[in-house]
PDB file of C-alpha atoms in Angstrom:
ATOM      1  CA  MET O   1      38.067 -48.379   4.768  1.00  0.00           C
ATOM      2  CA  ASP O   2      35.019 -46.247   4.710  1.00  0.00           C
ATOM      3  CA  ARG O   3      34.938 -42.959   6.637  1.00  0.00           C
ATOM      4  CA  PRO O   4      32.661 -42.482   9.556  1.00  0.00           C
ATOM      5  CA  PHE O   5      28.963 -41.505   9.037  1.00  0.00           C
ATOM      6  CA  SER O   6      29.106 -37.792   8.094  1.00  0.00           C
ATOM      7  CA  GLN O   7      27.000 -35.241   6.149  1.00  0.00           C
ATOM      8  CA  GLY O   8      29.835 -33.562   4.884  1.00  0.00           C
ATOM      9  CA  ARG O   9      31.028 -36.464   2.671  1.00  0.00           C
ATOM     10  CA  PRO O  10      30.926 -35.715  -1.123  1.00  0.00           C
ATOM     11  CA  LEU O  11      28.277 -36.996  -3.133  1.00  0.00           C
ATOM     12  CA  PRO O  12      28.953 -40.387  -4.930  1.00  0.00           C
ATOM     13  CA  GLN O  13      30.068 -40.525  -8.568  1.00  0.00           C
ATOM     14  CA  ILE O  14      26.550 -41.461  -9.651  1.00  0.00           C
ATOM     15  CA  LEU O  15      25.644 -37.871  -8.835  1.00  0.00           C
ATOM     16  CA  GLU O  16      28.405 -36.537 -10.853  1.00  0.00           C
ATOM     17  CA  ARG O  17      28.067 -38.004 -14.167  1.00  0.00           C
ATOM     18  CA  ARG O  18      25.274 -37.298 -16.605  1.00  0.00           C
ATOM     19  CA  SER O  19      22.498 -39.731 -17.539  1.00  0.00           C
ATOM     20  CA  ARG O  20      23.460 -42.284 -20.417  1.00  0.00           C
ATOM     21  CA  LEU O  21      19.950 -41.988 -21.788  1.00  0.00           C
ATOM     22  CA  LYS O  22      19.904 -41.715 -25.426  1.00  0.00           C
ATOM     23  CA  GLU O  23      17.338 -40.047 -27.748  1.00  0.00           C
ATOM     24  CA  VAL O  24      15.729 -41.869 -30.600  1.00  0.00           C
ATOM     25  CA  ASN O  25      13.036 -40.958 -33.042  1.00  0.00           C
ATOM     26  CA  VAL O  26      10.079 -43.270 -32.829  1.00  0.00           C
ATOM     27  CA  ASN O  27       7.302 -42.618 -35.348  1.00  0.00           C
ATOM     28  CA  LYS O  28       8.447 -38.946 -35.653  1.00  0.00           C
ATOM     29  CA  ARG O  29       8.186 -38.395 -32.010  1.00  0.00           C
ATOM     30  CA  TRP O  30      11.211 -37.974 -29.685  1.00  0.00           C
ATOM     31  CA  TRP O  31      11.594 -40.309 -26.789  1.00  0.00           C
ATOM     32  CA  LYS O  32      14.427 -41.307 -24.360  1.00  0.00           C
ATOM     33  CA  LYS O  33      15.576 -44.746 -23.952  1.00  0.00           C
ATOM     34  CA  GLY O  34      17.890 -46.569 -21.534  1.00  0.00           C
ATOM     35  CA  SER O  35      17.684 -49.904 -23.449  1.00  0.00           C
ATOM     36  CA  ALA O  36      15.800 -51.459 -26.251  1.00  0.00           C
ATOM     37  CA  ARG O  37      13.221 -52.491 -23.675  1.00  0.00           C
ATOM     38  CA  LEU O  38      12.591 -49.272 -22.154  1.00  0.00           C
ATOM     39  CA  LEU O  39      10.878 -46.194 -23.638  1.00  0.00           C
ATOM     40  CA  LEU O  40      10.185 -43.059 -21.528  1.00  0.00           C
ATOM     41  CA  ALA O  41       8.743 -39.816 -22.824  1.00  0.00           C
ATOM     42  CA  ALA O  42      11.277 -37.045 -23.137  1.00  0.00           C
ATOM     43  CA  LEU O  43       9.686 -34.201 -24.912  1.00  0.00           C
ATOM     44  CA  VAL O  44       9.408 -31.246 -22.436  1.00  0.00           C
ATOM     45  CA  LEU O  45       6.129 -29.599 -22.655  1.00  0.00           C
ATOM     46  CA  ALA O  46       4.855 -28.770 -19.113  1.00  0.00           C
ATOM     47  CA  PRO O  47       7.182 -28.439 -16.075  1.00  0.00           C
ATOM     48  CA  ALA O  48       5.943 -30.009 -12.845  1.00  0.00           C
ATOM     49  CA  GLY O  49       6.126 -26.977 -10.852  1.00  0.00           C
ATOM     50  CA  GLY O  50       8.711 -24.738  -9.527  1.00  0.00           C
ATOM     51  CA  CYS O  51      12.083 -25.922  -8.029  1.00  0.00           C
ATOM     52  CA  ALA O  52      11.012 -25.416  -4.441  1.00  0.00           C
ATOM     53  CA  SER O  53       7.943 -27.631  -4.743  1.00  0.00           C
ATOM     54  CA  ALA O  54       9.454 -30.136  -6.921  1.00  0.00           C
ATOM     55  CA  PHE O  55      12.175 -31.257  -4.254  1.00  0.00           C
ATOM     56  CA  PRO O  56      10.540 -31.504  -0.915  1.00  0.00           C
ATOM     57  CA  LEU O  57      13.083 -32.363   1.734  1.00  0.00           C
ATOM     58  CA  SER O  58      10.626 -33.569   4.222  1.00  0.00           C
ATOM     59  CA  GLY O  59      12.440 -35.475   7.078  1.00  0.00           C
ATOM     60  CA  ALA O  60      15.871 -34.020   6.161  1.00  0.00           C
ATOM     61  CA  GLY O  61      18.225 -34.476   8.897  1.00  0.00           C
ATOM     62  CA  GLU O  62      16.269 -36.910  10.905  1.00  0.00           C
ATOM     63  CA  GLU O  63      17.315 -40.281  11.428  1.00  0.00           C
ATOM     64  CA  LEU O  64      15.317 -43.455  10.729  1.00  0.00           C
ATOM     65  CA  ARG O  65      16.476 -47.043  11.911  1.00  0.00           C
ATOM     66  CA  GLY O  66      15.563 -50.362  10.464  1.00  0.00           C
ATOM     67  CA  VAL O  67      16.776 -53.344   8.529  1.00  0.00           C
ATOM     68  CA  ALA O  68      18.344 -52.816   5.167  1.00  0.00           C
ATOM     69  CA  SER O  69      18.932 -55.488   2.265  1.00  0.00           C
ATOM     70  CA  TRP O  70      20.585 -55.386  -1.004  1.00  0.00           C
ATOM     71  CA  TYR O  71      19.873 -56.501  -4.647  1.00  0.00           C
ATOM     72  CA  GLY O  72      22.409 -57.308  -7.319  1.00  0.00           C
ATOM     73  CA  SER O  73      22.933 -59.372 -10.441  1.00  0.00           C
ATOM     74  CA  ASP O  74      19.347 -60.467 -10.805  1.00  0.00           C
ATOM     75  CA  PHE O  75      18.235 -56.936 -11.622  1.00  0.00           C
ATOM     76  CA  HIS O  76      21.411 -55.504 -13.251  1.00  0.00           C
ATOM     77  CA  GLY O  77      20.647 -53.864 -16.396  1.00  0.00           C
ATOM     78  CA  ARG O  78      16.894 -53.561 -15.831  1.00  0.00           C
ATOM     79  CA  PRO O  79      15.035 -50.217 -15.490  1.00  0.00           C
ATOM     80  CA  THR O  80      14.512 -48.838 -12.232  1.00  0.00           C
ATOM     81  CA  ALA O  81      11.353 -46.873 -11.169  1.00  0.00           C
ATOM     82  CA  SER O  82      13.280 -43.728 -12.012  1.00  0.00           C
ATOM     83  CA  GLY O  83      13.751 -44.793 -15.433  1.00  0.00           C
ATOM     84  CA  GLU O  84      17.521 -45.284 -14.916  1.00  0.00           C
ATOM     85  CA  ILE O  85      19.157 -48.643 -15.727  1.00  0.00           C
ATOM     86  CA  TYR O  86      20.051 -50.373 -12.739  1.00  0.00           C
ATOM     87  CA  ASP O  87      23.834 -50.646 -12.217  1.00  0.00           C
ATOM     88  CA  MET O  88      24.660 -52.901  -9.167  1.00  0.00           C
ATOM     89  CA  HIS O  89      28.180 -51.265  -9.060  1.00  0.00           C
ATOM     90  CA  ALA O  90      26.723 -47.669  -8.580  1.00  0.00           C
ATOM     91  CA  MET O  91      25.938 -46.059  -5.169  1.00  0.00           C
ATOM     92  CA  THR O  92      22.134 -46.248  -5.274  1.00  0.00           C
ATOM     93  CA  ALA O  93      19.235 -47.657  -3.273  1.00  0.00           C
ATOM     94  CA  ALA O  94      15.636 -48.412  -3.404  1.00  0.00           C
ATOM     95  CA  HIS O  95      13.073 -47.130  -0.945  1.00  0.00           C
ATOM     96  CA  LYS O  96       9.340 -47.525  -1.099  1.00  0.00           C
ATOM     97  CA  THR O  97       8.225 -43.833  -0.617  1.00  0.00           C
ATOM     98  CA  LEU O  98      11.034 -41.190  -0.479  1.00  0.00           C
ATOM     99  CA  PRO O  99      11.163 -38.998  -3.630  1.00  0.00           C
ATOM    100  CA  LEU O 100      13.288 -40.393  -6.309  1.00  0.00           C
ATOM    101  CA  GLY O 101      16.620 -38.721  -6.247  1.00  0.00           C
ATOM    102  CA  THR O 102      16.734 -38.326  -2.460  1.00  0.00           C
ATOM    103  CA  VAL O 103      20.276 -38.627  -1.225  1.00  0.00           C
ATOM    104  CA  LEU O 104      20.754 -40.657   1.954  1.00  0.00           C
ATOM    105  CA  ASP O 105      23.576 -41.242   4.344  1.00  0.00           C
ATOM    106  CA  VAL O 106      23.313 -44.810   5.589  1.00  0.00           C
ATOM    107  CA  ARG O 107      25.115 -46.139   8.559  1.00  0.00           C
ATOM    108  CA  ASN O 108      25.615 -49.864   9.472  1.00  0.00           C
ATOM    109  CA  LEU O 109      24.645 -50.063  13.093  1.00  0.00           C
ATOM    110  CA  ASP O 110      26.625 -53.273  13.518  1.00  0.00           C
ATOM    111  CA  ASN O 111      30.189 -52.111  12.320  1.00  0.00           C
ATOM    112  CA  GLY O 112      29.961 -48.454  11.784  1.00  0.00           C
ATOM    113  CA  ARG O 113      30.473 -48.324   8.184  1.00  0.00           C
ATOM    114  CA  SER O 114      28.709 -45.714   6.201  1.00  0.00           C
ATOM    115  CA  VAL O 115      27.787 -44.855   2.642  1.00  0.00           C
ATOM    116  CA  ARG O 116      26.088 -42.201   0.731  1.00  0.00           C
ATOM    117  CA  VAL O 117      23.456 -43.282  -1.838  1.00  0.00           C
ATOM    118  CA  VAL O 118      20.835 -41.799  -4.082  1.00  0.00           C
ATOM    119  CA  VAL O 119      17.347 -43.374  -4.305  1.00  0.00           C
ATOM    120  CA  ASN O 120      16.502 -44.184  -7.841  1.00  0.00           C
ATOM    121  CA  ASP O 121      14.215 -47.292  -7.413  1.00  0.00           C
ATOM    122  CA  ARG O 122      11.275 -48.500  -5.274  1.00  0.00           C
ATOM    123  CA  GLY O 123      11.508 -51.265  -2.807  1.00  0.00           C
ATOM    124  CA  PRO O 124      12.208 -53.480  -0.820  1.00  0.00           C
ATOM    125  CA  PHE O 125       8.955 -55.379  -0.993  1.00  0.00           C
ATOM    126  CA  VAL O 126       9.622 -57.511   1.968  1.00  0.00           C
ATOM    127  CA  LYS O 127       8.115 -56.962   5.336  1.00  0.00           C
ATOM    128  CA  GLY O 128      10.206 -55.393   8.049  1.00  0.00           C
ATOM    129  CA  ARG O 129      12.948 -53.833   5.642  1.00  0.00           C
ATOM    130  CA  ILE O 130      13.240 -50.203   5.036  1.00  0.00           C
ATOM    131  CA  LEU O 131      15.789 -49.909   2.282  1.00  0.00           C
ATOM    132  CA  ASP O 132      17.460 -52.006  -0.456  1.00  0.00           C
ATOM    133  CA  LEU O 133      20.956 -50.978  -1.253  1.00  0.00           C
ATOM    134  CA  SER O 134      22.923 -51.664  -4.460  1.00  0.00           C
ATOM    135  CA  TYR O 135      25.620 -54.507  -4.480  1.00  0.00           C
ATOM    136  CA  GLU O 136      28.418 -51.882  -4.275  1.00  0.00           C
ATOM    137  CA  ALA O 137      26.847 -49.947  -1.575  1.00  0.00           C
ATOM    138  CA  ALA O 138      26.185 -53.123   0.484  1.00  0.00           C
ATOM    139  CA  ARG O 139      29.849 -54.359  -0.212  1.00  0.00           C
ATOM    140  CA  ARG O 140      31.258 -51.229   1.331  1.00  0.00           C
ATOM    141  CA  MET O 141      29.048 -51.622   4.430  1.00  0.00           C
ATOM    142  CA  ASP O 142      30.308 -55.268   4.714  1.00  0.00           C
ATOM    143  CA  MET O 143      26.828 -56.727   4.440  1.00  0.00           C
ATOM    144  CA  ILE O 144      27.017 -58.972   1.319  1.00  0.00           C
ATOM    145  CA  GLY O 145      27.384 -62.156   3.159  1.00  0.00           C
ATOM    146  CA  PRO O 146      24.873 -61.540   5.980  1.00  0.00           C
ATOM    147  CA  GLY O 147      22.441 -60.238   3.361  1.00  0.00           C
ATOM    148  CA  THR O 148      20.807 -57.820   5.708  1.00  0.00           C
ATOM    149  CA  ALA O 149      21.995 -55.266   8.396  1.00  0.00           C
ATOM    150  CA  ARG O 150      20.471 -52.897  11.029  1.00  0.00           C
ATOM    151  CA  VAL O 151      20.993 -49.382   9.645  1.00  0.00           C
ATOM    152  CA  ALA O 152      20.417 -45.713  10.278  1.00  0.00           C
ATOM    153  CA  LEU O 153      19.212 -43.474   7.368  1.00  0.00           C
ATOM    154  CA  ARG O 154      19.504 -39.803   7.241  1.00  0.00           C
ATOM    155  CA  VAL O 155      18.189 -37.645   4.448  1.00  0.00           C
ATOM    156  CA  VAL O 156      20.871 -35.285   3.227  1.00  0.00           C
ATOM    157  CA  GLY O 157      18.907 -33.678   0.314  1.00  0.00           C
ATOM    158  CA  ARG O 158      17.745 -34.254  -3.274  1.00  0.00           C
ATOM    159  CA  ASP O 159      19.672 -34.591  -6.498  1.00  0.00           C
ATOM    160  CA  PRO O 160      17.991 -31.846  -8.804  1.00  0.00           C
ATOM    161  CA  ARG O 161      18.554 -33.862 -11.936  1.00  0.00           C
ATOM    162  CA  TYR O 162      15.829 -36.171 -10.920  1.00  0.00           C
ATOM    163  CA  ARG O 163      13.243 -33.299 -11.532  1.00  0.00           C
ATOM    164  CA  LYS O 164      10.796 -34.574 -14.177  1.00  0.00           C
ATOM    165  CA  TYR O 165       8.578 -32.828 -16.711  1.00  0.00           C
ATOM    166  CA  ILE O 166       5.199 -33.925 -17.928  1.00  0.00           C
ATOM    167  CA  LYS O 167       4.767 -34.755 -21.459  1.00  0.00           C
ATOM    168  CA  VAL O 168       1.440 -33.972 -22.936  1.00  0.00           C
ATOM    169  CA  ALA O 169       0.222 -36.304 -25.928  1.00  0.00           C
ATOM    170  CA  ASP O 170      -3.380 -35.909 -25.790  1.00  0.00           C
ATOM    171  CA  SER O 171      -4.220 -34.330 -29.147  1.00  0.00           C
ATOM    172  CA  GLY O 172      -5.964 -35.939 -32.051  1.00  0.00           C
ATOM    173  CA  SER O 173      -7.802 -38.574 -29.904  1.00  0.00           C
ATOM    174  CA  SER O 174     -10.855 -38.910 -27.519  1.00  0.00           C
ATOM    175  CA  GLY O 175     -11.660 -40.852 -24.624  1.00  0.00           C
ATOM    176  CA  PRO O 176     -10.831 -40.639 -20.783  1.00  0.00           C
ATOM    177  CA  TYR O 177      -7.379 -39.146 -19.734  1.00  0.00           C
ATOM    178  CA  VAL O 178      -4.769 -41.535 -18.323  1.00  0.00           C
ATOM    179  CA  VAL O 179      -1.325 -40.964 -16.901  1.00  0.00           C
ATOM    180  CA  GLN O 180       1.391 -43.171 -18.504  1.00  0.00           C
ATOM    181  CA  LEU O 181       4.569 -43.882 -16.489  1.00  0.00           C
ATOM    182  CA  GLY O 182       6.403 -46.288 -18.892  1.00  0.00           C
ATOM    183  CA  ALA O 183       6.231 -48.634 -21.847  1.00  0.00           C
ATOM    184  CA  PHE O 184       8.198 -51.945 -21.843  1.00  0.00           C
ATOM    185  CA  THR O 185       8.507 -54.807 -24.258  1.00  0.00           C
ATOM    186  CA  ASP O 186       9.333 -56.944 -21.234  1.00  0.00           C
ATOM    187  CA  ALA O 187       6.425 -57.662 -19.200  1.00  0.00           C
ATOM    188  CA  ALA O 188       8.315 -58.150 -15.975  1.00  0.00           C
ATOM    189  CA  ASN O 189       9.645 -54.746 -16.042  1.00  0.00           C
ATOM    190  CA  ALA O 190       5.989 -53.174 -16.466  1.00  0.00           C
ATOM    191  CA  ARG O 191       4.776 -55.484 -13.488  1.00  0.00           C
ATOM    192  CA  ARG O 192       7.666 -54.164 -11.407  1.00  0.00           C
ATOM    193  CA  LEU O 193       6.891 -50.518 -12.074  1.00  0.00           C
ATOM    194  CA  ARG O 194       3.165 -51.178 -11.448  1.00  0.00           C
ATOM    195  CA  ARG O 195       3.989 -52.782  -7.976  1.00  0.00           C
ATOM    196  CA  ALA O 196       6.241 -49.854  -7.093  1.00  0.00           C
ATOM    197  CA  LEU O 197       3.560 -47.402  -7.939  1.00  0.00           C
ATOM    198  CA  ALA O 198       0.924 -49.408  -6.042  1.00  0.00           C
ATOM    199  CA  VAL O 199       2.568 -48.614  -2.769  1.00  0.00           C
ATOM    200  CA  LYS O 200       1.231 -45.035  -2.819  1.00  0.00           C
ATOM    201  CA  TYR O 201      -1.174 -44.853  -5.719  1.00  0.00           C
ATOM    202  CA  ARG O 202      -4.430 -46.925  -6.429  1.00  0.00           C
ATOM    203  CA  GLY O 203      -5.520 -47.944  -9.696  1.00  0.00           C
ATOM    204  CA  ALA O 204      -1.921 -48.507 -11.403  1.00  0.00           C
ATOM    205  CA  TYR O 205      -2.232 -51.133 -14.136  1.00  0.00           C
ATOM    206  CA  VAL O 206      -0.558 -52.655 -17.139  1.00  0.00           C
ATOM    207  CA  SER O 207      -2.155 -52.389 -20.561  1.00  0.00           C
ATOM    208  CA  ALA O 208      -0.752 -54.406 -23.433  1.00  0.00           C
ATOM    209  CA  ALA O 209      -0.769 -53.004 -26.952  1.00  0.00           C
ATOM    210  CA  ARG O 210       0.958 -53.632 -30.304  1.00  0.00           C
ATOM    211  CA  ILE O 211       2.682 -50.635 -31.908  1.00  0.00           C
ATOM    212  CA  SER O 212       4.299 -50.896 -35.241  1.00  0.00           C
ATOM    213  CA  GLY O 213       4.526 -54.634 -35.154  1.00  0.00           C
ATOM    214  CA  ARG O 214       5.934 -54.833 -31.546  1.00  0.00           C
ATOM    215  CA  LYS O 215       4.214 -55.588 -28.296  1.00  0.00           C
ATOM    216  CA  PHE O 216       4.527 -53.011 -25.500  1.00  0.00           C
ATOM    217  CA  TYR O 217       3.431 -53.211 -21.834  1.00  0.00           C
ATOM    218  CA  ARG O 218       2.266 -49.631 -20.757  1.00  0.00           C
ATOM    219  CA  VAL O 219       2.058 -48.782 -17.059  1.00  0.00           C
ATOM    220  CA  ARG O 220      -0.705 -46.339 -16.419  1.00  0.00           C
ATOM    221  CA  ILE O 221      -2.901 -44.976 -13.672  1.00  0.00           C
ATOM    222  CA  GLY O 222      -6.388 -43.561 -13.835  1.00  0.00           C
ATOM    223  CA  SER O 223      -9.236 -42.927 -16.276  1.00  0.00           C
ATOM    224  CA  PHE O 224     -10.290 -39.267 -15.889  1.00  0.00           C
ATOM    225  CA  GLU O 225     -13.036 -37.562 -17.671  1.00  0.00           C
ATOM    226  CA  LYS O 226     -11.507 -34.079 -16.777  1.00  0.00           C
ATOM    227  CA  ARG O 227      -8.301 -33.135 -17.990  1.00  0.00           C
ATOM    228  CA  ALA O 228      -7.384 -31.097 -14.871  1.00  0.00           C
ATOM    229  CA  GLU O 229      -7.625 -34.161 -12.754  1.00  0.00           C
ATOM    230  CA  ALA O 230      -5.260 -36.127 -14.731  1.00  0.00           C
ATOM    231  CA  MET O 231      -2.802 -33.241 -14.878  1.00  0.00           C
ATOM    232  CA  GLU O 232      -2.851 -32.884 -11.189  1.00  0.00           C
ATOM    233  CA  LEU O 233      -1.854 -36.609 -10.735  1.00  0.00           C
ATOM    234  CA  ALA O 234       0.751 -36.181 -13.367  1.00  0.00           C
ATOM    235  CA  ARG O 235       2.292 -33.415 -11.477  1.00  0.00           C
ATOM    236  CA  ARG O 236       2.424 -35.306  -8.211  1.00  0.00           C
ATOM    237  CA  LEU O 237       4.119 -38.211 -10.000  1.00  0.00           C
ATOM    238  CA  ALA O 238       6.690 -36.030 -11.708  1.00  0.00           C
ATOM    239  CA  ASP O 239       7.327 -34.379  -8.339  1.00  0.00           C
ATOM    240  CA  GLU O 240       8.334 -37.634  -7.102  1.00  0.00           C
ATOM    241  CA  GLY O 241      10.538 -38.329  -9.963  1.00  0.00           C
ATOM    242  CA  TYR O 242       8.563 -40.396 -12.344  1.00  0.00           C
ATOM    243  CA  ALA O 243       8.299 -39.554 -15.968  1.00  0.00           C
ATOM    244  CA  ALA O 244       4.645 -38.951 -16.532  1.00  0.00           C
ATOM    245  CA  VAL O 245       2.903 -38.746 -19.735  1.00  0.00           C
ATOM    246  CA  LEU O 246      -0.636 -37.322 -20.076  1.00  0.00           C
ATOM    247  CA  MET O 247      -2.602 -38.937 -22.784  1.00  0.00           C
ATOM    248  CA  ARG O 248      -5.826 -40.300 -23.884  1.00  0.00           C
ATOM    249  CA  LYS O 249      -6.892 -43.765 -23.035  1.00  0.00           C
TER     250      LYS O 249
END
């Protein structure tokens, strides 16, 4: 049985293990990937600010109440907004606006069960719900059958490994600047990330391109004449946990 809601509980295993992302060389450039369908920039060229500003703990210790739901096998193995591959058996959650990597204590108000999860995805996109739990987190809270539950959320902190860096890839080309957040071979994954970004950022779009004989769906924001404006947006996105790439359109 799960222990009562407490800030003193240890972080879940998901916070203890290292990322499974592997590095591969694509056209003599280094990228990280979580699956054959996902490419995320990994070359560290410009940090997204100091540690203090990169991990704002706004709302830490405050309690928020609402309805939580859960998501499972339909999304298992797909990339999350953080770039990690969704594991329905890990202790994770999706929230629409909290910085990726935020650690939450979640208590089921109907039965008192509680879990600690890390936010690594965006959602839920259903009116009236404040959190989407992984299958495992929902199972421990005894909410698989009902599908939803009234919960209380409390921000505990933030996992520093979700700090992201900005990759700059704007040399040797011209045109407006854009910020790219992901490149996928599966259009559904690109649309899902675009929808997640649209909650807070205007102008997110999907741009298709054929590269080395393969079709990619690139998720991008903006069209900036000034590099400084694009860099400012990239820093904001990196602070939230997105892998931002500053490039030419």
